[in-house]
Amino acid sequence: MPRAERELVRDGTPLVEFAAELRLLRAKAGTPSYRDMAGTAFYSASTLSDAASGRKLPSLAVTLAFVRACDGDEDKWEQRWHALAAELNESSAMTSAEEFRDAPYVGLRAFGPDDAHRFFGRERLVAEIVGRTQRLVLLFGASGSGKSSVLRAGVVPAFAATRKTTLLFTPGTHPIERCSVLFANELGVTTAAVLDEWHDDRALHRLVSQVSGDREMVIVVDQFEEVFTLCDDEDERARFIAALATAANTPGSRCRVLLGMRSDFFAHCSAHPELLDALPEGQVVAGPMSAEELRRAIVAPAKQANCTVESALVADLITQAHGRPGVLPLLSHVLLEVWVRRSGHRLTVAGFQQAGGLDGALSRTAEDVFTGLAEEEQQLARTLFGRLVAPGEGPEDTKRRLDVTELGDAPGLAAVLEAFTAARLLTKDLDGVEIAHEALIRAWPRLRDWLHDDRESLRLHRRLTDATDSWESVGKDSGALLRGAHLALTLDWAGRHDAALSPREHDFLEASRSAEIAGGRRLRRLVALLSVVTLVAITATVVAWVARHTATEQRNAIRAQVVAEEAAELHRSNPQLAVQLALAAHRLAPSQRTRDGVVSTLPLAVIRQADVISAADVSPDGRTLATSSEDSTVRLWDITDPQQPVEITKLNGPTEMVYTVRFSPDGRTLATAGFDREIRLWNITDLRNPALVSTLSGHTENVHSAEFSPDGRTLVSAGWDRTVRLWDITNPREPTVAAVIDEFRYKLLYAQFSPDGRTLAVVGDESVIRLFDVTDRRRPAQVASVPGHAGGVAQTDFSPDGRVLATVGRDRVIRLWDVSDPRSPAALSTLEGHEEGVYMVEFSPDGKTLATAAGDRTARLWDVTDPRRVTELVSFTGEVDTVQAVVFSPDGRTLITGGWEGTVQLMDTDLERTIAHACDHVRTVLTEAEWDRYFPGLGYAPPCPG
């Protein structure tokens, strides 16, 4: 039977009422199925169903097709559609003018200096940047990590408060000109006069001295990647970078330079020794925000506006956003949309759902604006966004500022600009327009489809636009016109895309065509001249190579590191390419990080599920894997062959997210627990037919952990209700409560027995580890309380001999304790390396290796043979986001990890064997084109020859 249509909640809003009227029309037609309607309407069943969903305004064409399939009056519905579209556009404009004015959130745009009072959560990162002693600092971060906001609303106000002169700008297509405009304003002279000063690398140093005098100046260049994406003049790029480095590094300089750029442009820095010299001491990384930082970013701005955020919404947002790269623009946008939909002074879960959720709000906003446009305006929107994006060659697509002179004056363009600007998807000023944030490029499926379909066309158009700019910048000199094959290709493209050209591009092409006809002899002279120039360039290249020979190894090391990281990201889509890239990077410049990259691309197997993997465990015989996820299910897998896991069955008993799964010591029973506040015991003697044996009830909030005692006769559970419960399960069908420990003030996350069953470790949202003597199960007694972490403690694990306890927490460190005498725990060592909170820790069966899992997308192995002198063995990345589960097989040969992307990976713990057999996974050899893309300038040397 077809799935029933989702119930429409009539809330009185125009869009929902429109959908209700469409459904009523369908009902009057006898409620034909959407599949039958599709045959008449020539649109898919899902498109017609979406039209009546009330989530967005369908296009006019889809609306009329829906009406036609139901024998409705098309003229009447066309008038109804236009009236609603006008109403929604008017409502959007009103929202922009009224609701957004005093909003505590900024949406897609970056926080600016004027927003410093409502910029929260990044205090630690701002302090790290401001406190750096290096005078040239590079801030790296993924797109959407909040780099611009950190610089503009955090760093600039912090320096201004200490009376330092700050200059903030983005490079654009001509960074030297941009920089000169700012200095001209400071000096009260013309820009031309400042440009005349740029004779050598010390130009900027001299300008700083003229402006700042005895005061320190801070030059902040945001979106520094524009130097590589928008500035096509390599000479200007090199001069600008050299001038920045000289201004910062000249002895006695009073200038500091801060550069903010996307991390995928890290490798570009290796081509410039001035930037290379600043690494790694001058490098700062804007990583994902911690849970506490996210909470401040969500709650504090609302508090300033005398509003509150529902605790359930805060928890939901933190859960979805924590550890996700590039999520901050989505978070900021959805908070703004929830603010618009607030209930009185409360930001609610209902408003969050109406906005479309964290991942859907931005796409919904963009789609609502687009579908509200007339058909000819929609085509203009496609052309406009094509100009607003710079298609990527290696790194992902980037936004591009569109100068007002490039906009043109097509009828309807003003309405398109106003609609997207009112929704804060575009930002516009007197000089031009740009996309508010690159997150829109990733989040809006329609825009992604446009870019995919038109990529080569857009690249050709960008080259035409840049050539037009250059032609006009030199007074329309004929030497800047297109010639030969490039002109022919551009004219052919223009003939098919005439509507996309601006008047100035038309003029440029016409001038190029005319010059081509009359310029035969000039062309031959130009070829001769280019030959000379090429010879000079070759000579210069040889000289430059000799001069930079000492930097070659450093550049290779950086390139190898970047490729190794890219290889891990590629594994999902192209595992054979990923393996070869990682192996080639390791051979180019062997290091711990490139070695990590190789093993991360070589899992024994990958299991992909639809939801977050919350926990995993392996049966005592090593043949069965249990995984739990947010879809309220537990799955059992046959991993007898770890390279070919096979799903055995699925347990559907729980009603909410399952947070823990554990096999009993004899392997006959499985315990599950989670957000429905109950613990379930399953008889898994027959793995294909698990039977629910009993349900343990008593916790009043989420049960976060459930662990068996070594003898299997007791189960301990810990929950958010601040209690630990000991259950006598000698008879699993009739469990009884042996004891309840309720002396805690914080939510509990984990409780675990020592290998001898005499000691219980309990941890949670406080910074201490508590140890209890549970020799008498009915009378547990606390014997030690150890303050060990800065913040909550997520989990513990005893070594197999019971002498060492490992603890992990939100402070990103792992601590080892000597618990030979549980009454007097002693610190052994502190392990550092993870960049986000650590969620899980487990000793290997032989006690010589420790595995940890964290929010920084890694699982790490540590050599703990000597717990006082621990060394890191490997850091696995692979296809996971936040890693929330890690467990060894009983023989210690396999490590299983699970993460927020619904991925379970089985890894071989014999690292040398893994690397030695890397090429066994390769069937298609790395091509020369692929090699040149990732290792430009290096001779073709595939690591796995065919």
Coordinates of C-alpha atoms in Angstrom, one line a residue, residues 176-387:
I176 CA 47.6 45.8 -3.3
E177 CA 45.0 48.3 -4.5
R178 CA 42.6 47.3 -1.7
C179 CA 45.3 47.8 0.8
S180 CA 46.4 51.1 -0.7
V181 CA 42.8 52.5 -0.4
L182 CA 42.8 51.9 3.3
F183 CA 46.2 53.5 3.8
A184 CA 45.2 56.4 1.7
N185 CA 42.2 57.0 3.9
E186 CA 44.4 56.9 7.0
L187 CA 47.0 59.3 5.5
G188 CA 44.5 61.6 3.9
V189 CA 46.1 61.3 0.4
T190 CA 45.0 59.8 -2.9
T191 CA 45.1 56.1 -3.6
A192 CA 47.3 56.8 -6.6
A193 CA 49.9 58.5 -4.3
V194 CA 50.0 55.4 -2.1
L195 CA 50.2 53.0 -5.1
D196 CA 53.3 54.9 -6.2
E197 CA 55.0 53.8 -3.0
W198 CA 54.9 50.1 -3.9
H199 CA 58.4 50.0 -5.4
D200 CA 59.7 47.0 -3.4
D201 CA 58.9 44.6 -0.6
R202 CA 59.4 47.3 2.1
A203 CA 56.5 49.5 0.7
L204 CA 54.0 48.3 3.3
H205 CA 56.6 48.6 6.1
R206 CA 57.1 52.3 5.2
L207 CA 53.3 52.9 5.0
V208 CA 52.8 51.4 8.5
S209 CA 55.5 53.7 9.9
Q210 CA 53.8 56.7 8.4
V211 CA 50.3 55.8 9.8
S212 CA 51.0 54.3 13.2
G213 CA 54.0 56.3 14.4
D214 CA 54.9 54.9 17.8
R215 CA 51.7 52.9 18.1
E216 CA 51.4 49.3 17.0
M217 CA 49.4 48.5 13.9
V218 CA 47.5 45.3 13.3
I219 CA 46.8 44.4 9.6
V220 CA 44.0 41.8 9.4
V221 CA 43.4 40.2 6.0
D222 CA 40.2 38.2 6.1
Q223 CA 39.4 35.6 3.4
F224 CA 43.0 35.5 2.4
E225 CA 42.3 32.7 0.0
E226 CA 41.0 35.3 -2.4
V227 CA 44.7 36.1 -3.1
F228 CA 44.7 32.7 -4.9
T229 CA 41.2 32.5 -6.2
L230 CA 40.4 36.0 -7.4
C231 CA 43.8 37.6 -8.0
D232 CA 45.0 36.3 -11.4
D233 CA 48.2 38.5 -11.5
E234 CA 50.9 36.2 -10.0
D235 CA 53.3 39.1 -9.8
E236 CA 50.9 41.2 -7.7
R237 CA 50.1 38.2 -5.5
A238 CA 53.8 37.6 -4.8
R239 CA 54.5 41.3 -4.2
F240 CA 51.5 41.5 -1.8
I241 CA 52.6 38.4 0.2
A242 CA 56.2 39.6 0.4
A243 CA 55.1 43.0 1.5
L244 CA 53.0 41.6 4.3
A245 CA 55.8 39.4 5.5
T246 CA 58.3 42.2 5.4
A247 CA 56.1 44.6 7.3
A248 CA 55.7 42.0 10.1
N249 CA 59.2 40.6 10.2
T250 CA 61.5 43.7 9.7
P251 CA 63.5 44.3 12.9
G252 CA 61.9 47.0 15.0
S253 CA 58.6 46.7 13.2
R254 CA 55.5 47.7 15.1
C255 CA 53.2 45.8 12.7
R256 CA 51.4 42.6 13.3
V257 CA 49.8 40.7 10.4
L258 CA 46.9 38.3 10.8
L259 CA 45.8 36.2 7.8
G260 CA 42.5 34.2 7.9
M261 CA 42.1 31.6 5.2
R262 CA 40.3 28.3 4.4
S263 CA 42.2 25.3 5.4
D264 CA 41.9 23.7 2.0
F265 CA 44.3 26.5 0.7
F266 CA 47.0 25.3 3.2
A267 CA 49.0 23.8 0.3
H268 CA 49.0 27.1 -1.6
C269 CA 51.1 28.6 1.2
S270 CA 53.9 26.2 0.4
A271 CA 54.6 28.0 -2.8
H272 CA 55.5 31.2 -0.9
P273 CA 58.6 31.0 1.4
E274 CA 57.4 34.0 3.3
L275 CA 54.3 32.1 4.4
L276 CA 56.1 28.8 4.8
D277 CA 58.6 30.4 7.3
A278 CA 55.6 31.4 9.5
L279 CA 54.6 27.8 9.9
P280 CA 54.1 26.0 12.2
E281 CA 54.7 28.5 15.0
G282 CA 52.5 31.1 13.5
Q283 CA 49.7 28.7 12.6
V284 CA 46.3 28.8 14.5
V285 CA 43.5 26.4 13.6
A286 CA 39.8 27.3 14.1
G287 CA 38.5 23.9 14.8
P288 CA 34.9 22.9 15.7
M289 CA 33.5 24.5 18.8
S290 CA 33.2 22.5 21.9
A291 CA 29.8 21.7 23.4
E292 CA 30.1 24.4 26.0
E293 CA 31.2 27.0 23.4
L294 CA 28.2 26.1 21.3
R295 CA 25.9 26.5 24.3
R296 CA 27.3 30.0 24.9
A297 CA 26.9 30.9 21.2
I298 CA 23.2 29.7 21.3
V299 CA 22.1 31.0 24.7
A300 CA 24.1 34.1 25.5
P301 CA 22.9 36.3 22.5
A302 CA 19.2 35.4 23.3
K303 CA 19.8 36.3 27.0
Q304 CA 21.1 39.7 26.0
A305 CA 17.8 40.2 24.1
N306 CA 15.8 39.2 27.2
C307 CA 14.9 35.9 25.6
T308 CA 15.3 32.3 26.6
V309 CA 16.1 29.2 24.6
E310 CA 14.2 26.0 25.4
S311 CA 16.6 23.6 27.0
A312 CA 15.4 20.8 24.6
L313 CA 16.3 23.1 21.7
V314 CA 19.8 23.9 23.1
A315 CA 20.5 20.2 23.6
D316 CA 19.2 19.3 20.1
L317 CA 21.3 22.0 18.5
I318 CA 24.5 21.0 20.4
T319 CA 24.0 17.3 19.6
Q320 CA 23.6 18.1 15.9
A321 CA 26.3 20.7 15.6
H322 CA 29.0 19.4 17.9
G323 CA 32.1 18.2 16.0
R324 CA 30.7 19.0 12.6
P325 CA 33.0 21.0 10.3
G326 CA 31.5 24.0 8.6
V327 CA 28.3 23.9 10.6
L328 CA 28.4 27.4 12.2
P329 CA 26.7 29.3 9.3
L330 CA 23.9 26.7 9.3
L331 CA 23.6 27.2 13.1
S332 CA 23.6 30.9 12.9
H333 CA 21.0 30.9 10.1
V334 CA 18.6 28.6 11.8
L335 CA 18.9 30.5 15.1
L336 CA 17.9 33.7 13.2
E337 CA 14.9 31.8 11.6
V338 CA 13.9 30.5 15.0
W339 CA 14.2 34.0 16.4
V340 CA 11.7 35.2 13.8
R341 CA 9.3 32.4 14.8
R342 CA 9.8 32.8 18.5
S343 CA 6.9 32.4 20.9
G344 CA 6.9 35.6 23.0
H345 CA 10.3 35.7 24.6
R346 CA 11.1 32.0 24.0
L347 CA 12.9 30.3 21.2
T348 CA 11.3 26.9 20.9
V349 CA 11.7 23.5 19.4
A350 CA 8.5 24.1 17.4
G351 CA 10.0 27.2 15.8
F352 CA 13.1 25.2 15.0
Q353 CA 11.1 22.5 13.3
Q354 CA 9.1 25.1 11.4
A355 CA 12.3 26.7 10.1
G356 CA 13.4 23.3 8.7
G357 CA 15.9 22.2 11.2
L358 CA 19.6 22.7 11.3
D359 CA 20.3 21.2 7.9
G360 CA 17.1 22.2 6.1
A361 CA 16.6 25.8 7.2
L362 CA 19.1 27.4 4.8
S363 CA 18.0 25.3 1.8
R364 CA 14.3 26.0 2.6
T365 CA 14.9 29.8 2.9
A366 CA 16.7 29.8 -0.5
E367 CA 14.1 27.6 -2.2
D368 CA 11.2 29.7 -0.8
V369 CA 12.7 32.8 -2.2
F370 CA 13.5 31.2 -5.6
T371 CA 10.1 29.6 -6.1
G372 CA 8.4 32.9 -5.2
L373 CA 10.0 34.5 -8.3
A374 CA 8.3 34.7 -11.7
E375 CA 9.7 32.4 -14.3
E376 CA 11.8 35.0 -16.1
E377 CA 13.2 36.2 -12.7
Q378 CA 14.2 32.6 -11.9
Q379 CA 16.3 32.5 -15.0
L380 CA 17.9 35.8 -14.0
A381 CA 18.6 34.3 -10.5
R382 CA 20.4 31.3 -12.1
T383 CA 22.6 33.7 -14.2
L384 CA 23.2 35.9 -11.1
F385 CA 24.4 33.1 -8.9
G386 CA 26.6 31.8 -11.7
R387 CA 28.4 35.1 -11.5

